[in-house]
């Protein structure tokens, strides 16, 4: 539904015990540049908290061939099945994936 409305969806699978997740959050996801884009009316952010084991999250990760976190993915009309991002995020990777999703 969100993709049909032209939205770009950013999913962050994270956990309190995940050190790399914390670094990604501090350095990239909470940066001014990324927060500015996340604040756009055409971007929806979602968080899956895997602090406690959750079979639904494990199944979601497995659908991408992944079995651990951090895991971030961007959905758009251009990538309706999702565009996974690298485990170690960069501002460029996040901003490019969102920009690419907006361009269609």
mmCIF file of C-alpha atoms in Angstrom:
data_model
loop_
_atom_site.group_PDB
_atom_site.id
_atom_site.type_symbol
_atom_site.label_atom_id
_atom_site.label_comp_id
_atom_site.label_asym_id
_atom_site.label_seq_id
_atom_site.Cartn_x
_atom_site.Cartn_y
_atom_site.Cartn_z
ATOM 1 C CA UNK A 1 0.000 0.000 0.000
ATOM 2 C CA UNK A 2 2.754 2.464 0.923
ATOM 3 C CA UNK A 3 4.670 1.733 -2.284
ATOM 4 C CA UNK A 4 1.507 2.235 -4.330
ATOM 5 C CA UNK A 5 1.239 5.687 -2.727
ATOM 6 C CA UNK A 6 4.749 6.502 -3.965
ATOM 7 C CA UNK A 7 6.365 6.165 -0.544
ATOM 8 C CA UNK A 8 9.877 4.898 0.087
ATOM 9 C CA UNK A 9 10.091 2.577 3.103
ATOM 10 C CA UNK A 10 13.262 2.179 5.172
ATOM 11 C CA UNK A 11 13.334 -0.859 7.487
ATOM 12 C CA UNK A 12 15.857 -1.094 10.329
ATOM 13 C CA UNK A 13 16.203 -4.500 12.012
ATOM 14 C CA UNK A 14 18.116 -3.849 15.213
ATOM 15 C CA UNK A 15 18.577 -4.957 18.832
ATOM 16 C CA UNK A 16 19.747 -3.363 22.054
ATOM 17 C CA UNK A 17 22.646 -5.845 22.305
ATOM 18 C CA UNK A 18 23.901 -5.181 18.744
ATOM 19 C CA UNK A 19 26.994 -2.967 18.844
ATOM 20 C CA UNK A 20 27.154 -2.512 15.070
ATOM 21 C CA UNK A 21 23.494 -1.446 15.115
ATOM 22 C CA UNK A 22 24.353 1.217 17.695
ATOM 23 C CA UNK A 23 27.228 2.509 15.556
ATOM 24 C CA UNK A 24 24.999 2.600 12.448
ATOM 25 C CA UNK A 25 22.371 4.516 14.404
ATOM 26 C CA UNK A 26 24.781 7.045 15.911
ATOM 27 C CA UNK A 27 26.961 7.672 12.848
ATOM 28 C CA UNK A 28 24.470 7.301 9.989
ATOM 29 C CA UNK A 29 20.795 7.016 10.926
ATOM 30 C CA UNK A 30 20.879 9.909 13.394
ATOM 31 C CA UNK A 31 23.010 12.155 11.169
ATOM 32 C CA UNK A 32 21.490 15.459 10.059
ATOM 33 C CA UNK A 33 21.564 14.441 6.393
ATOM 34 C CA UNK A 34 19.736 11.155 6.923
ATOM 35 C CA UNK A 35 17.263 12.528 9.475
ATOM 36 C CA UNK A 36 16.406 15.283 7.013
ATOM 37 C CA UNK A 37 15.512 12.709 4.347
ATOM 38 C CA UNK A 38 13.667 10.513 6.870
ATOM 39 C CA UNK A 39 11.581 13.565 7.742
ATOM 40 C CA UNK A 40 10.233 13.827 4.192
ATOM 41 C CA UNK A 41 6.565 13.122 3.667
ATOM 42 C CA UNK A 42 7.423 10.448 1.095
ATOM 43 C CA UNK A 43 9.670 8.373 3.396
ATOM 44 C CA UNK A 44 8.358 5.946 5.998
ATOM 45 C CA UNK A 45 10.743 4.436 8.538
ATOM 46 C CA UNK A 46 10.054 1.150 10.285
ATOM 47 C CA UNK A 47 11.968 -0.607 13.027
ATOM 48 C CA UNK A 48 12.015 -4.306 13.829
ATOM 49 C CA UNK A 49 13.390 -4.834 17.347
ATOM 50 C CA UNK A 50 15.145 -8.184 17.674
ATOM 51 C CA UNK A 51 16.388 -7.562 21.226
ATOM 52 C CA UNK A 52 14.358 -10.604 22.213
ATOM 53 C CA UNK A 53 14.167 -13.519 19.769
ATOM 54 C CA UNK A 54 11.201 -13.195 17.442
ATOM 55 C CA UNK A 55 10.330 -15.884 14.893
ATOM 56 C CA UNK A 56 8.682 -13.360 12.566
ATOM 57 C CA UNK A 57 11.856 -11.254 12.406
ATOM 58 C CA UNK A 58 14.010 -14.369 11.947
ATOM 59 C CA UNK A 59 11.775 -15.434 9.051
ATOM 60 C CA UNK A 60 11.988 -11.926 7.536
ATOM 61 C CA UNK A 61 15.803 -11.984 7.707
ATOM 62 C CA UNK A 62 15.910 -15.488 6.230
ATOM 63 C CA UNK A 63 13.800 -14.311 3.286
ATOM 64 C CA UNK A 64 16.850 -12.211 2.318
ATOM 65 C CA UNK A 65 19.308 -15.014 3.060
ATOM 66 C CA UNK A 66 20.387 -13.268 6.250
ATOM 67 C CA UNK A 67 20.500 -14.691 9.740
ATOM 68 C CA UNK A 68 21.910 -11.840 11.767
ATOM 69 C CA UNK A 69 21.792 -8.132 12.270
ATOM 70 C CA UNK A 70 22.188 -5.306 11.602
ATOM 71 C CA UNK A 71 19.934 -5.495 8.598
ATOM 72 C CA UNK A 72 18.503 -2.550 6.718
ATOM 73 C CA UNK A 73 16.462 -2.566 3.552
ATOM 74 C CA UNK A 74 14.780 0.059 1.375
ATOM 75 C CA UNK A 75 11.526 -0.620 -0.450
ATOM 76 C CA UNK A 76 10.212 1.563 -3.257
ATOM 77 C CA UNK A 77 8.289 1.200 -6.480
ATOM 78 C CA UNK A 78 11.701 0.593 -8.087
ATOM 79 C CA UNK A 79 12.604 -2.106 -5.538
ATOM 80 C CA UNK A 80 9.312 -3.612 -4.337
ATOM 81 C CA UNK A 81 11.079 -6.748 -3.073
ATOM 82 C CA UNK A 82 13.535 -4.588 -1.126
ATOM 83 C CA UNK A 83 17.070 -3.347 -1.631
ATOM 84 C CA UNK A 84 19.254 -4.641 1.224
ATOM 85 C CA UNK A 85 21.951 -2.267 2.433
ATOM 86 C CA UNK A 86 25.427 -3.169 3.711
ATOM 87 C CA UNK A 87 25.752 -4.221 7.367
ATOM 88 C CA UNK A 88 28.043 -1.270 8.020
ATOM 89 C CA UNK A 89 25.914 1.602 6.841
ATOM 90 C CA UNK A 90 27.170 4.754 5.224
ATOM 91 C CA UNK A 91 25.232 7.940 4.710
ATOM 92 C CA UNK A 92 25.831 7.565 0.975
ATOM 93 C CA UNK A 93 24.348 4.048 0.870
ATOM 94 C CA UNK A 94 21.198 5.116 2.730
ATOM 95 C CA UNK A 95 20.717 8.397 0.858
ATOM 96 C CA UNK A 96 21.366 6.803 -2.553
ATOM 97 C CA UNK A 97 18.890 3.972 -1.937
ATOM 98 C CA UNK A 98 16.209 6.443 -0.895
ATOM 99 C CA UNK A 99 16.996 8.808 -3.767
ATOM 100 C CA UNK A 100 16.874 5.935 -6.271
ATOM 101 C CA UNK A 101 13.484 4.937 -4.855
ATOM 102 C CA UNK A 102 12.166 8.464 -5.177
ATOM 103 C CA UNK A 103 13.217 8.845 -8.793
ATOM 104 C CA UNK A 104 10.535 6.620 -10.251
#
